[in-house]
């Protein structure tokens, strides 16, 4: 008799694979010799996934992905993982307020969350007397990440099939309304 695999376990495995791809994507030489700053694709993937299917994005996968990203991308080990975990837990707690209203509200909320996470990271780096990137690099990172999030959100909505109906639509259907 064959055992059935747990759908939750499969979704967690898919999340882990997508996180692995998001870690290595910034290493691709898309514009060698340019002043381009790679967006934080892992941040976008984790937040988009947590907002759409929080049960399949446990903290241990987020921490593991953050630690691997810190090592692979030569960032201070643990600092990026801590920021990623904090941001994902804030998004998880505010999920009903952020996701399902419209994409513009979600995008602005995620942008603010990234700016706060990046500012906290810079604060800790300065506090420890480590070298920090300049304002121009920080602004480019925020801009590139902000421009990447709608694309990641669209892929999450269409490609990965983890996008449920908007919260307002689900509530209306539960109360006997129509789509």
C-alpha positions as a LaTeX table, in Angstrom:
\begin{tabular}{lrrr}
\hline
Residue & $x$ (\AA) & $y$ (\AA) & $z$ (\AA) \\
\hline
Unk1 & 0.00 & 0.00 & 0.00 \\
Unk2 & 1.40 & 3.39 & $-0.97$ \\
Unk3 & 1.43 & 6.15 & 1.56 \\
Unk4 & $-0.02$ & 9.46 & 0.52 \\
Unk5 & 2.26 & 12.41 & 0.86 \\
Unk6 & 1.11 & 15.32 & 2.89 \\
Unk7 & 0.09 & 18.32 & 0.77 \\
Unk8 & 1.50 & 20.58 & 3.48 \\
Unk9 & 4.85 & 18.81 & 3.23 \\
Unk10 & 4.85 & 19.21 & $-0.54$ \\
Unk11 & 4.06 & 22.91 & $-0.25$ \\
Unk12 & 6.89 & 23.32 & 2.28 \\
Unk13 & 9.22 & 21.52 & $-0.11$ \\
Unk14 & 8.15 & 23.82 & $-2.93$ \\
Unk15 & 8.77 & 26.82 & $-0.68$ \\
Unk16 & 12.24 & 25.52 & 0.13 \\
Unk17 & 13.07 & 25.04 & $-3.56$ \\
Unk18 & 11.81 & 28.49 & $-4.49$ \\
Unk19 & 13.87 & 30.00 & $-1.67$ \\
Unk20 & 16.97 & 28.17 & $-2.95$ \\
Unk21 & 16.39 & 29.59 & $-6.42$ \\
Unk22 & 15.85 & 33.07 & $-4.94$ \\
Unk23 & 19.19 & 32.86 & $-3.12$ \\
Unk24 & 21.15 & 32.03 & $-6.25$ \\
Unk25 & 19.30 & 34.35 & $-8.65$ \\
Unk26 & 21.24 & 37.49 & $-7.58$ \\
Unk27 & 24.48 & 35.69 & $-8.44$ \\
Unk28 & 23.58 & 35.52 & $-12.14$ \\
Unk29 & 25.69 & 37.91 & $-14.22$ \\
Unk30 & 22.84 & 39.90 & $-15.75$ \\
Unk31 & 24.75 & 43.14 & $-16.24$ \\
Unk32 & 28.47 & 42.60 & $-15.71$ \\
Unk33 & 30.45 & 45.76 & $-15.10$ \\
Unk34 & 27.38 & 47.87 & $-14.41$ \\
Unk35 & 26.51 & 49.70 & $-11.24$ \\
Unk36 & 23.34 & 47.65 & $-10.81$ \\
Unk37 & 22.45 & 46.36 & $-7.38$ \\
Unk38 & 20.71 & 42.99 & $-7.25$ \\
Unk39 & 17.30 & 43.11 & $-5.56$ \\
Unk40 & 16.63 & 41.05 & $-2.46$ \\
Unk41 & 14.68 & 38.35 & $-4.26$ \\
Unk42 & 14.60 & 36.10 & $-1.19$ \\
Unk43 & 12.85 & 38.82 & 0.82 \\
Unk44 & 10.23 & 39.23 & $-1.93$ \\
Unk45 & 9.64 & 35.48 & $-2.22$ \\
Unk46 & 9.34 & 34.92 & 1.53 \\
Unk47 & 6.95 & 37.81 & 2.10 \\
Unk48 & 4.80 & 36.98 & $-0.95$ \\
Unk49 & 4.60 & 33.35 & 0.15 \\
Unk50 & 3.84 & 34.18 & 3.79 \\
Unk51 & 1.03 & 36.50 & 2.73 \\
Unk52 & $-0.53$ & 33.85 & 0.49 \\
Unk53 & 0.13 & 30.54 & 2.28 \\
Unk54 & 1.56 & 31.10 & 5.76 \\
Unk55 & 1.14 & 27.47 & 6.83 \\
Unk56 & 3.68 & 26.28 & 4.26 \\
Unk57 & 6.30 & 28.88 & 5.25 \\
Unk58 & 7.47 & 27.82 & 8.73 \\
Unk59 & 10.05 & 29.83 & 10.62 \\
Unk60 & 12.71 & 27.11 & 10.40 \\
Unk61 & 12.73 & 27.24 & 6.59 \\
Unk62 & 12.88 & 31.04 & 6.64 \\
Unk63 & 15.80 & 30.99 & 9.10 \\
Unk64 & 17.63 & 28.29 & 7.11 \\
Unk65 & 17.14 & 30.17 & 3.84 \\
Unk66 & 18.29 & 33.41 & 5.47 \\
Unk67 & 21.43 & 31.79 & 6.87 \\
Unk68 & 22.30 & 30.16 & 3.53 \\
Unk69 & 21.73 & 33.51 & 1.77 \\
Unk70 & 24.00 & 35.24 & 4.29 \\
Unk71 & 26.76 & 32.71 & 3.62 \\
Unk72 & 26.38 & 32.56 & $-0.17$ \\
Unk73 & 26.01 & 36.32 & $-0.65$ \\
Unk74 & 28.83 & 37.15 & 1.82 \\
Unk75 & 26.64 & 39.09 & 4.24 \\
Unk76 & 27.07 & 39.15 & 8.02 \\
Unk77 & 25.97 & 35.67 & 9.08 \\
Unk78 & 22.69 & 35.68 & 10.94 \\
Unk79 & 21.83 & 39.34 & 10.49 \\
Unk80 & 19.96 & 38.88 & 7.23 \\
Unk81 & 18.26 & 35.76 & 8.56 \\
Unk82 & 17.09 & 37.63 & 11.65 \\
Unk83 & 15.74 & 40.51 & 9.57 \\
Unk84 & 14.01 & 38.12 & 7.20 \\
Unk85 & 12.40 & 36.22 & 10.07 \\
Unk86 & 11.26 & 39.42 & 11.78 \\
Unk87 & 9.79 & 40.80 & 8.54 \\
Unk88 & 8.03 & 37.54 & 7.74 \\
Unk89 & 6.50 & 37.31 & 11.20 \\
Unk90 & 5.28 & 40.91 & 10.99 \\
Unk91 & 3.75 & 40.15 & 7.58 \\
Unk92 & 2.20 & 36.96 & 8.96 \\
Unk93 & 0.66 & 38.86 & 11.89 \\
Unk94 & $-0.68$ & 41.64 & 9.63 \\
Unk95 & $-1.70$ & 39.33 & 6.79 \\
Unk96 & $-5.38$ & 40.26 & 6.77 \\
Unk97 & $-4.54$ & 43.96 & 6.63 \\
Unk98 & $-1.90$ & 43.67 & 3.92 \\
Unk99 & $-3.05$ & 40.95 & 1.53 \\
Unk100 & $-6.35$ & 40.87 & $-0.26$ \\
Unk101 & $-7.21$ & 44.57 & $-0.32$ \\
Unk102 & $-5.38$ & 45.36 & $-3.55$ \\
Unk103 & $-1.88$ & 44.95 & $-4.92$ \\
Unk104 & $-0.98$ & 48.62 & $-4.41$ \\
Unk105 & $-1.62$ & 48.46 & $-0.66$ \\
Unk106 & 0.29 & 45.18 & $-0.45$ \\
Unk107 & 3.19 & 46.61 & $-2.45$ \\
Unk108 & 3.45 & 49.74 & $-0.28$ \\
Unk109 & 3.25 & 47.67 & 2.93 \\
Unk110 & 5.98 & 45.29 & 1.73 \\
Unk111 & 8.12 & 48.24 & 0.61 \\
Unk112 & 7.81 & 49.85 & 4.06 \\
Unk113 & 8.60 & 46.51 & 5.70 \\
Unk114 & 11.74 & 46.15 & 3.55 \\
Unk115 & 12.87 & 49.71 & 4.30 \\
Unk116 & 12.44 & 49.11 & 8.04 \\
Unk117 & 14.30 & 45.80 & 7.83 \\
Unk118 & 17.12 & 47.35 & 5.81 \\
Unk119 & 17.35 & 50.34 & 8.20 \\
Unk120 & 17.57 & 47.99 & 11.19 \\
Unk121 & 20.29 & 45.99 & 9.43 \\
Unk122 & 22.29 & 49.16 & 8.73 \\
Unk123 & 21.82 & 50.29 & 12.33 \\
Unk124 & 23.22 & 47.00 & 13.68 \\
Unk125 & 26.13 & 47.16 & 11.23 \\
Unk126 & 26.98 & 50.72 & 12.28 \\
Unk127 & 26.60 & 49.79 & 15.94 \\
Unk128 & 29.18 & 47.05 & 15.48 \\
Unk129 & 31.53 & 49.39 & 13.53 \\
Unk130 & 31.25 & 47.25 & 10.40 \\
Unk131 & 31.42 & 48.72 & 6.92 \\
Unk132 & 28.03 & 49.73 & 5.62 \\
Unk133 & 26.95 & 50.41 & 2.07 \\
Unk134 & 26.54 & 54.02 & 1.07 \\
Unk135 & 23.26 & 55.82 & 0.65 \\
Unk136 & 23.35 & 55.44 & $-3.14$ \\
Unk137 & 23.68 & 51.65 & $-2.91$ \\
Unk138 & 20.97 & 51.48 & $-0.24$ \\
Unk139 & 18.58 & 53.51 & $-2.40$ \\
Unk140 & 19.28 & 51.33 & $-5.42$ \\
Unk141 & 18.71 & 48.18 & $-3.35$ \\
Unk142 & 15.38 & 49.48 & $-2.06$ \\
Unk143 & 14.34 & 50.57 & $-5.57$ \\
Unk144 & 15.33 & 47.28 & $-7.21$ \\
Unk145 & 13.61 & 45.24 & $-4.50$ \\
Unk146 & 10.48 & 47.40 & $-4.70$ \\
Unk147 & 10.35 & 46.88 & $-8.46$ \\
Unk148 & 10.87 & 43.13 & $-8.09$ \\
Unk149 & 8.03 & 42.53 & $-5.59$ \\
Unk150 & 5.06 & 42.95 & $-7.98$ \\
Unk151 & 6.67 & 40.47 & $-10.38$ \\
Unk152 & 7.28 & 37.95 & $-7.59$ \\
Unk153 & 3.74 & 38.51 & $-6.34$ \\
Unk154 & 2.35 & 37.88 & $-9.83$ \\
Unk155 & 4.37 & 34.68 & $-10.16$ \\
Unk156 & 3.14 & 33.59 & $-6.73$ \\
Unk157 & $-0.44$ & 34.35 & $-7.74$ \\
Unk158 & $-0.39$ & 32.69 & $-11.15$ \\
Unk159 & 2.47 & 30.23 & $-11.35$ \\
Unk160 & 2.62 & 28.59 & $-7.96$ \\
Unk161 & $-1.14$ & 28.39 & $-7.45$ \\
Unk162 & $-0.97$ & 29.44 & $-3.82$ \\
Unk163 & $-3.09$ & 32.52 & $-4.30$ \\
Unk164 & $-6.56$ & 32.16 & $-2.82$ \\
Unk165 & $-9.44$ & 34.54 & $-3.33$ \\
Unk166 & $-8.99$ & 37.95 & $-1.80$ \\
Unk167 & $-10.06$ & 38.15 & 1.82 \\
Unk168 & $-12.91$ & 40.52 & 1.02 \\
Unk169 & $-14.19$ & 38.22 & $-1.73$ \\
Unk170 & $-13.99$ & 35.19 & 0.57 \\
Unk171 & $-15.93$ & 37.03 & 3.28 \\
Unk172 & $-18.58$ & 38.14 & 0.78 \\
Unk173 & $-18.99$ & 34.58 & $-0.50$ \\
Unk174 & $-19.30$ & 33.26 & 3.06 \\
Unk175 & $-22.08$ & 35.77 & 3.73 \\
Unk176 & $-24.04$ & 34.70 & 0.67 \\
Unk177 & $-22.78$ & 37.39 & $-1.68$ \\
Unk178 & $-21.65$ & 36.91 & $-5.25$ \\
Unk179 & $-18.24$ & 37.24 & $-6.82$ \\
\hline
\end{tabular}
